[in-house]
Coordinates of C-alpha atoms and ligand atoms in Angstrom, one line a residue:
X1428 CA 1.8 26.0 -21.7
X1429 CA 5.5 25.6 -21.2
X1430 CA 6.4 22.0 -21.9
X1431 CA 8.9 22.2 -18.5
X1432 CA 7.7 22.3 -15.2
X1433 CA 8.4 22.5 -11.6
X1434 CA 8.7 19.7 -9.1
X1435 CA 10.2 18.7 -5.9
X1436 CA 12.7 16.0 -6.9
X1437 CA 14.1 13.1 -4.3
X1438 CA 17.6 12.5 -6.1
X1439 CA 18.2 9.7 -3.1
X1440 CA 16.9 8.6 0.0
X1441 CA 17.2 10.5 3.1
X1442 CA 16.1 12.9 5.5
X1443 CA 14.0 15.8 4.4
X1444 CA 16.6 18.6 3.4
X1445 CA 17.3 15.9 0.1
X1446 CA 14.5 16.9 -2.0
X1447 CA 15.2 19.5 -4.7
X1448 CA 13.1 21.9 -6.9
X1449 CA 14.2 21.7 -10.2
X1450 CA 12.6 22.0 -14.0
X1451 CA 11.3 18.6 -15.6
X1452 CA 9.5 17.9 -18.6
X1453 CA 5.5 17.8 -18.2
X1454 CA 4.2 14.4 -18.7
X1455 CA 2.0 13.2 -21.5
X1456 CA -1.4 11.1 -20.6
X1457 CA -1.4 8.1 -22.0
X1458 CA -4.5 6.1 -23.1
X1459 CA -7.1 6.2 -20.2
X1460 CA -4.8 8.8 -18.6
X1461 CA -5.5 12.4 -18.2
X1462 CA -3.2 15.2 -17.4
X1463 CA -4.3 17.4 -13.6
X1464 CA -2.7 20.8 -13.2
X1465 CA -2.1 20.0 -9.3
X1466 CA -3.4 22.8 -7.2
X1467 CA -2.6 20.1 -3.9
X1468 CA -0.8 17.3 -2.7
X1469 CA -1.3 15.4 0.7
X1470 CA 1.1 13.9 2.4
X1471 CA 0.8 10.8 4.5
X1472 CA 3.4 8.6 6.9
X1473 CA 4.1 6.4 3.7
X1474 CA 5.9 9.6 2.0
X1475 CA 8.6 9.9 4.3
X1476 CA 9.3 6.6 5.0
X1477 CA 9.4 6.2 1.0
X1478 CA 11.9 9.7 1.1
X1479 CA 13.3 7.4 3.9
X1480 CA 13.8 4.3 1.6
X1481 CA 11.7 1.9 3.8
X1482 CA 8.4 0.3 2.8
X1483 CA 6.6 -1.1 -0.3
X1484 CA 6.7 2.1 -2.0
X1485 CA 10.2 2.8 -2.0
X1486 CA 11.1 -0.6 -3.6
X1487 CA 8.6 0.5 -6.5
X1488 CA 10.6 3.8 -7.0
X1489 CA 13.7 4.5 -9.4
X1490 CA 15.4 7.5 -8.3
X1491 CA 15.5 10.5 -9.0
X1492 CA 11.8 10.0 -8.1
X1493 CA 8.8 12.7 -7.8
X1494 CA 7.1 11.5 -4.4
X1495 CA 3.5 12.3 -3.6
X1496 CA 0.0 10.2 -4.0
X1497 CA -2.8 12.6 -2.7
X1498 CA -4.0 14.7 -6.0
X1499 CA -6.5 17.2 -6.4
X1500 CA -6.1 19.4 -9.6
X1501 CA -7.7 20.1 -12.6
X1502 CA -7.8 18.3 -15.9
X1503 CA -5.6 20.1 -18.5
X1504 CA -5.7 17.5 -21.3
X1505 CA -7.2 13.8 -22.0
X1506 CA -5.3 10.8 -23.2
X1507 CA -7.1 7.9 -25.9
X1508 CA -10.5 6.7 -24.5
X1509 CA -10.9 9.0 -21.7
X1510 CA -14.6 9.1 -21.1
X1511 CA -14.9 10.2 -17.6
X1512 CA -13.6 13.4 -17.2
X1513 CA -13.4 16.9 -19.4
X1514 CA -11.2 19.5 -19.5
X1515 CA -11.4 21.9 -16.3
X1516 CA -12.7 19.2 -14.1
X1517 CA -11.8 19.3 -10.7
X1518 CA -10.5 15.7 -9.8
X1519 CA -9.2 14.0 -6.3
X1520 CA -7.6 10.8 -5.9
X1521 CA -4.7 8.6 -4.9
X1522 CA -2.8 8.0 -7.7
X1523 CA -0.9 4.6 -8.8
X1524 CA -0.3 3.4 -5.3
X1525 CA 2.4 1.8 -4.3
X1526 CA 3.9 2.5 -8.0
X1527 CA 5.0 6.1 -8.1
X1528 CA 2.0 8.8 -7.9
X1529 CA 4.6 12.4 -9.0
X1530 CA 2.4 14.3 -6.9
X1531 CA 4.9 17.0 -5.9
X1532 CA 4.8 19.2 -9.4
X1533 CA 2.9 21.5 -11.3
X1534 CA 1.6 19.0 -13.2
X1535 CA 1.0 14.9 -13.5
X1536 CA -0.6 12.3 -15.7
X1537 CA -3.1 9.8 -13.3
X1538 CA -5.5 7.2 -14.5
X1539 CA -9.3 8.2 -15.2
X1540 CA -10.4 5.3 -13.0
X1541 CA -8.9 6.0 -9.8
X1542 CA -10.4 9.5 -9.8
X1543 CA -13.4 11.3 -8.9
X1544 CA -14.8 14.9 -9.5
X1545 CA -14.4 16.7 -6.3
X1546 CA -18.0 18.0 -4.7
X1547 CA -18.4 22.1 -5.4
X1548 CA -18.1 22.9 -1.7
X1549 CA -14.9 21.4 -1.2
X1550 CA -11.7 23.1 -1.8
X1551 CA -8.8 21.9 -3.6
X1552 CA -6.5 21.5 -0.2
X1553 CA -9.5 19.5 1.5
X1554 CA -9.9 17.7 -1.8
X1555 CA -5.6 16.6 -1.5
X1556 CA -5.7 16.1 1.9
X1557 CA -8.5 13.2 1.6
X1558 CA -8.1 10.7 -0.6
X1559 CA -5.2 7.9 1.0
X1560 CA -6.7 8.4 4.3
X1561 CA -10.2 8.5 3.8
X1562 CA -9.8 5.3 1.3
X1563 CA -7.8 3.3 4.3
X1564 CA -10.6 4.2 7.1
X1565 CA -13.0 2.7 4.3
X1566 CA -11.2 -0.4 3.4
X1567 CA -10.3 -1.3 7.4
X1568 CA -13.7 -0.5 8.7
X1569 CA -15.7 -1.4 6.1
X1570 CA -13.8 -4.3 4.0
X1571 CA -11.8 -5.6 6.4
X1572 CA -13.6 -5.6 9.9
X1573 CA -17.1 -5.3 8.0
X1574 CA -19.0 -2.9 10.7
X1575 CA -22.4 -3.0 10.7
X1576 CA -24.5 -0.7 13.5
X1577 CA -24.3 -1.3 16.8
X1578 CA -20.8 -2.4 17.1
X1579 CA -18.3 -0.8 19.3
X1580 CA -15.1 0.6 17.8
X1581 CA -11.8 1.8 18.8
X1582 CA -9.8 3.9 16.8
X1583 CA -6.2 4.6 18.0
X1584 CA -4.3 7.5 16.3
X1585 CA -7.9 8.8 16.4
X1586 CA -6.8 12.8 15.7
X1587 CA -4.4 12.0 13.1
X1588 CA -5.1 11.2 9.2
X1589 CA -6.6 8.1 8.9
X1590 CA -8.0 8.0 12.4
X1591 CA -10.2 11.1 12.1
X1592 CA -11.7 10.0 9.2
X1593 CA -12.6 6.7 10.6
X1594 CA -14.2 8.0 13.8
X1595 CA -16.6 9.7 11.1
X1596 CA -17.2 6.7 9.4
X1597 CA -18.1 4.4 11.9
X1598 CA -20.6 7.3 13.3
X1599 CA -22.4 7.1 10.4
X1600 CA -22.9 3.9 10.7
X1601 CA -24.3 3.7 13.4
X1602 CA -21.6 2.5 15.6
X1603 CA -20.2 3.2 19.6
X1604 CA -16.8 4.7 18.8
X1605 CA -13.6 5.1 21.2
X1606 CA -10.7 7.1 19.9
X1607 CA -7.1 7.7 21.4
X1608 CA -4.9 11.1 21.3
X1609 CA -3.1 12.8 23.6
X1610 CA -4.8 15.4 26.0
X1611 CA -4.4 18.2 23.4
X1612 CA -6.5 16.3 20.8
X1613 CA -9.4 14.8 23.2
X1614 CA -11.6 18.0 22.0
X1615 CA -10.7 17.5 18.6
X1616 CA -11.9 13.7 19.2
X1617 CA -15.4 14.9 20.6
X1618 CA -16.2 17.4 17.9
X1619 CA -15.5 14.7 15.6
X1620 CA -18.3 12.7 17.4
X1621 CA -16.7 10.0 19.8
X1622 CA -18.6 8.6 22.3
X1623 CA -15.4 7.9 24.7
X1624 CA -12.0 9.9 24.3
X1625 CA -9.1 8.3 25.7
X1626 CA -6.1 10.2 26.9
X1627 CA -3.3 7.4 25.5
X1628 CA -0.8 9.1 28.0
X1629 CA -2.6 9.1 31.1
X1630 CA -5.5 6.4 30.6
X1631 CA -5.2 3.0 29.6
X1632 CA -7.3 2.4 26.9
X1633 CA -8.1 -1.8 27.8
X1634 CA -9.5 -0.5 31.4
X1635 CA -11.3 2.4 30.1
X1636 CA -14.0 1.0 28.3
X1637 CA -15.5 -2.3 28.0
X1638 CA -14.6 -4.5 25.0
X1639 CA -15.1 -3.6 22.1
X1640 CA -15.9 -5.7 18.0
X1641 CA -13.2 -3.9 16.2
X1642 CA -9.8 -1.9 16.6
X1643 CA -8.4 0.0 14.1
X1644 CA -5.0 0.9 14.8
X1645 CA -2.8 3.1 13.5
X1646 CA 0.2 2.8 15.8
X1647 CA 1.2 -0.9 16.0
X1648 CA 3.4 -2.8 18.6
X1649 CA 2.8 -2.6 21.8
X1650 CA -0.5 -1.2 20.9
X1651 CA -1.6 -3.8 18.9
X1652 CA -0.7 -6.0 21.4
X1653 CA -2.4 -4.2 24.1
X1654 CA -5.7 -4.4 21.9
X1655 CA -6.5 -7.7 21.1
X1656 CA -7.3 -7.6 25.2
X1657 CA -9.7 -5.4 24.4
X1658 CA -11.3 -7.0 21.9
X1659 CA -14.7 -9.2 22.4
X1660 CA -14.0 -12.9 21.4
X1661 CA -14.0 -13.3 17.6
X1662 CA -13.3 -9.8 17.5
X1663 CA -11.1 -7.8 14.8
X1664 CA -8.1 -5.8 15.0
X1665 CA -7.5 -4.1 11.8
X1666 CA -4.0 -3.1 12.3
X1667 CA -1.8 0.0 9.8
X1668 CA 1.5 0.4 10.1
X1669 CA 3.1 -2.2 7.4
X1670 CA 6.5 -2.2 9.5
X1671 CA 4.5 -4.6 11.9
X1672 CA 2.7 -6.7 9.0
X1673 CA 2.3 -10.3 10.3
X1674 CA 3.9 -9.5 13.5
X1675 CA 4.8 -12.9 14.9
X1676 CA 3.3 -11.6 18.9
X1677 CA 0.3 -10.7 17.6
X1678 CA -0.8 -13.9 15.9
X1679 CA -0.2 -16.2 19.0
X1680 CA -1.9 -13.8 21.1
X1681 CA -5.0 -13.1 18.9
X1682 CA -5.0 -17.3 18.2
X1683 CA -5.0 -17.4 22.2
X1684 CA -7.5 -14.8 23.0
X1685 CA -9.8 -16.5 19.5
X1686 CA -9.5 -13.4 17.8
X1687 CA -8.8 -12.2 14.3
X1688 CA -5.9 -9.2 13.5
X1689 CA -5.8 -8.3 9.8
X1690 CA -3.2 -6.2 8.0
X1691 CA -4.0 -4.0 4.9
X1692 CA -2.4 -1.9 1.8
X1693 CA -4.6 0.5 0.8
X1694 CA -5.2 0.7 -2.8
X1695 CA -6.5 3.4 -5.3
X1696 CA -10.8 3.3 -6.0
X1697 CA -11.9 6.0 -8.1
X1698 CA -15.5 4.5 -7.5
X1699 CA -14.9 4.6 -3.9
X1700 CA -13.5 8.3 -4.0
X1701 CA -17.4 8.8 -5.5
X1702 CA -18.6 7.7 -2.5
X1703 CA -16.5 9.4 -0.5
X1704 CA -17.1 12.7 -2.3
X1705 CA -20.7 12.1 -1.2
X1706 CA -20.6 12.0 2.2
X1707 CA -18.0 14.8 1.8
X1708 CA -21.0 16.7 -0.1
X1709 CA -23.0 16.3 2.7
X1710 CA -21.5 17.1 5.1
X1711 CA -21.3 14.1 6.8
X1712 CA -17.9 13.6 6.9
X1713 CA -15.4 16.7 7.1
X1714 CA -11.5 16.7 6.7
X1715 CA -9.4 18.7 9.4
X1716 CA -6.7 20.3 7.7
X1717 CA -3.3 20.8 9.9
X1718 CA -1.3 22.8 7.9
X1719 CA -0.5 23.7 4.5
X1720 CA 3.0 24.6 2.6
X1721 CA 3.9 25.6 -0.6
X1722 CA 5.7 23.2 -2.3
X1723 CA 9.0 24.8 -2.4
X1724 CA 9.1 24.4 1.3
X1725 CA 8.3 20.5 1.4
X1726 CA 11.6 19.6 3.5
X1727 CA 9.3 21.9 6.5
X1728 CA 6.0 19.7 5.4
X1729 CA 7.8 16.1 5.9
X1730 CA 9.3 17.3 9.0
X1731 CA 6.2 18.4 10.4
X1732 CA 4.7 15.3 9.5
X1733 CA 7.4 12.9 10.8
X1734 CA 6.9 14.7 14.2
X1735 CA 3.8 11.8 14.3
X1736 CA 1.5 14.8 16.0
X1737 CA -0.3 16.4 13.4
X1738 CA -4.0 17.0 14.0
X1739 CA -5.7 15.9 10.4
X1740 CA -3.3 16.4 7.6
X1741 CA -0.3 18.4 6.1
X1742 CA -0.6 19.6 2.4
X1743 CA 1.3 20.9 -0.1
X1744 CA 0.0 23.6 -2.0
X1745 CA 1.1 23.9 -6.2
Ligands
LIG1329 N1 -1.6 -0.2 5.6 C1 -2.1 0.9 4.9 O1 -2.7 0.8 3.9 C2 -2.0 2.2 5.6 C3 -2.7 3.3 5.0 C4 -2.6 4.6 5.7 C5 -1.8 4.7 6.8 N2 -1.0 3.6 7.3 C6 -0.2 3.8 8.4 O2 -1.0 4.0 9.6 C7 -0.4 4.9 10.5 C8 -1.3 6.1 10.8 O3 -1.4 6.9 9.6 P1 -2.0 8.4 9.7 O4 -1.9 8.9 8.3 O5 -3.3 8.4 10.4 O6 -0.8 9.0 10.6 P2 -0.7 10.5 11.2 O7 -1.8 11.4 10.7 O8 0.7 10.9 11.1 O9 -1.0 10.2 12.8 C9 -0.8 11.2 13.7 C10 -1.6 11.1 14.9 O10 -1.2 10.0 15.7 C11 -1.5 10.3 17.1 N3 -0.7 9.4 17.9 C12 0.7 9.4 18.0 N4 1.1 8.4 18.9 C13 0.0 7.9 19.4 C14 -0.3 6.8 20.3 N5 0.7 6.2 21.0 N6 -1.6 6.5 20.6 C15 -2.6 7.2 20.0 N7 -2.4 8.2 19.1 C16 -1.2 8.5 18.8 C17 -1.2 11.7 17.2 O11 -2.0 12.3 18.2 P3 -1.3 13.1 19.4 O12 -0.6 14.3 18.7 O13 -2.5 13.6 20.2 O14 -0.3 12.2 20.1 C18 -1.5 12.3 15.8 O15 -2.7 13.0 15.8 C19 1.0 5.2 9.9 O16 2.0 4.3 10.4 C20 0.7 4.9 8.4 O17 1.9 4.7 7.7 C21 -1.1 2.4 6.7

């Protein structure tokens, strides 16, 4: 193995056309680390607004910077005290967020304990397409709002990453589940099993359906607003997009209406990503893959994404 690599490098912030493919040395695991040969990288809103400069992430980075937190590879070579994984082990994760995760390369170093061995049926670009997504819809349904059966739940953003696996989630608990998308995506929103899909440009989603325990939204603003009328009293909007993090409108109107609105930062869990490779296993959750791109052609992946309409996820393929 050559001790260079390649990778798509972000020598500043900007738009997409800034990244560059060049040759880098190949990390080295370090204790509790292990080395993946990445065979795919998701991408998720947070990686262009971190190629944008904006967010938590961004302030974490020194440039030139390798972007990227969605891994699924295989394990090339252990650091000190690995005991979880061996060599040729398929692993998926979300590695080191919000400190860098160097996911777009032919190879990186992530920590054994935010990692799971992905299920045999699964391929390696369902495997990187899961993991920051599917760990959010956890932590917002489950942590956060704390669903139990019964409840009624909307999911806005219901078609994109995080909303279509959180539709799936709260199904299998046992829950009633809205989702908004726009008229192209209301299929898309019944095969993934809503009971109600709302057309966000030609329905309103507080008149549509009768209140509901907990909104999970992935859009913010005006949205977020718009929900807490739709929430029961003492009610829970779980709300995404950290550009609206404690947005001052929303508290006084969830104080007013005596509900609560919570804001989140997803974090890695490689004993969550076990549970999630289970249900994965089963079947009982799936991931809907938008498109893929080699990684050379990543400036075409992050404008894609940016576009805010993929169905599912965009990957990069190593
Ligand atoms: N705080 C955290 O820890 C955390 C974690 C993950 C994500 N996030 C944030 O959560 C947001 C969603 O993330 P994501 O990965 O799910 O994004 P995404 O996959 O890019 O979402 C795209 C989807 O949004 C839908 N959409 C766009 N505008 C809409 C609207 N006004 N109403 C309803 N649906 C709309 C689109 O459907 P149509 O094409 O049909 O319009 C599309 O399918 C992002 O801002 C992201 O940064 C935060």
């Amino acid at each position: 193995m050559s001790n260079f690599m390649e990778a798509a490098v972000l020598p500043a912030f900007g738009a997409a056309t800034v990244f560059r493919i060049e040759k880098v040395p190949v990390p080295l695991p370090a204790a509790g680390q292990v080395l993946v040969k990445v065979r795919a990288a998701g991408l998720n809103p947070v990686d262009y607004k971190t190629r944008m400069g904006k967010g938590v992430a961004a302030a974490n980075i020194t440039l030139p910077a390798i972007l990227g937190w969605d891994i699924a590879g295989e394990v090339v070579s252990l650091g000190d005290g690995v005991s979880k994984f061996e060599r040729g082990d398929r692993i998926f994760g979300l590695s080191n967020f919000p400190q860098p995760g160097n996911a777009y390369a032919q190879y990186t170093v992530v920590d054994e304990n935010e990692f799971a061995i992905i299920p045999k049926n699964i391929t390696n670009i369902e495997a990187g397409a899961t993991p920051l997504a599917a760990l959010t819809a956890w932590e917002a349904l489950f942590d956060q709002a704390g669903i139990v059966a019964g409840q009624r739940v909307l999911v806005h953003a219901a078609s994109g990453g995080v909303g279509h696996f959180a539709v799936q989630l709260a199904k299998c608990k046992g829950c009633f589940v809205a989702g908004t998308a726009s008229a192209r995506n209301q299929e898309f929103l019944r095969s993934l099993g809503v009971d109600v899909a709302i057309d966000y440009h030609t329905q309103a989603f507080e008149s549509t359906i009768e209140p509901v325990d907990v909104v999970i939204d992935g859009i913010g603003g005006e949205t977020a607003l718009r929900s807490l009328d739709i929430l029961k009293p003492g009610g829970i909007l779980v709300s995404l997009p950290s550009m609206y993090k404690d947005d001052p409108a929303v508290i006084a109107k969830a104080r007013e209406k005596d509900v609560k609105v919570k804001w989140m930062s997803v974090r890695p869990d490689g004993d969550r990503m076990e549970k999630i490779a289970t249900l994965l296993s089963a079947g009982q959750i799936k991931v809907k893959i938008d498109s893929t791109f080699p990684l050379k052609e990543v400036t075409k992946a992050h404008q894609l994404l940016e576009s805010n309409h993929v169905t599912g996820k965009v990957v990069l393929t190593v």
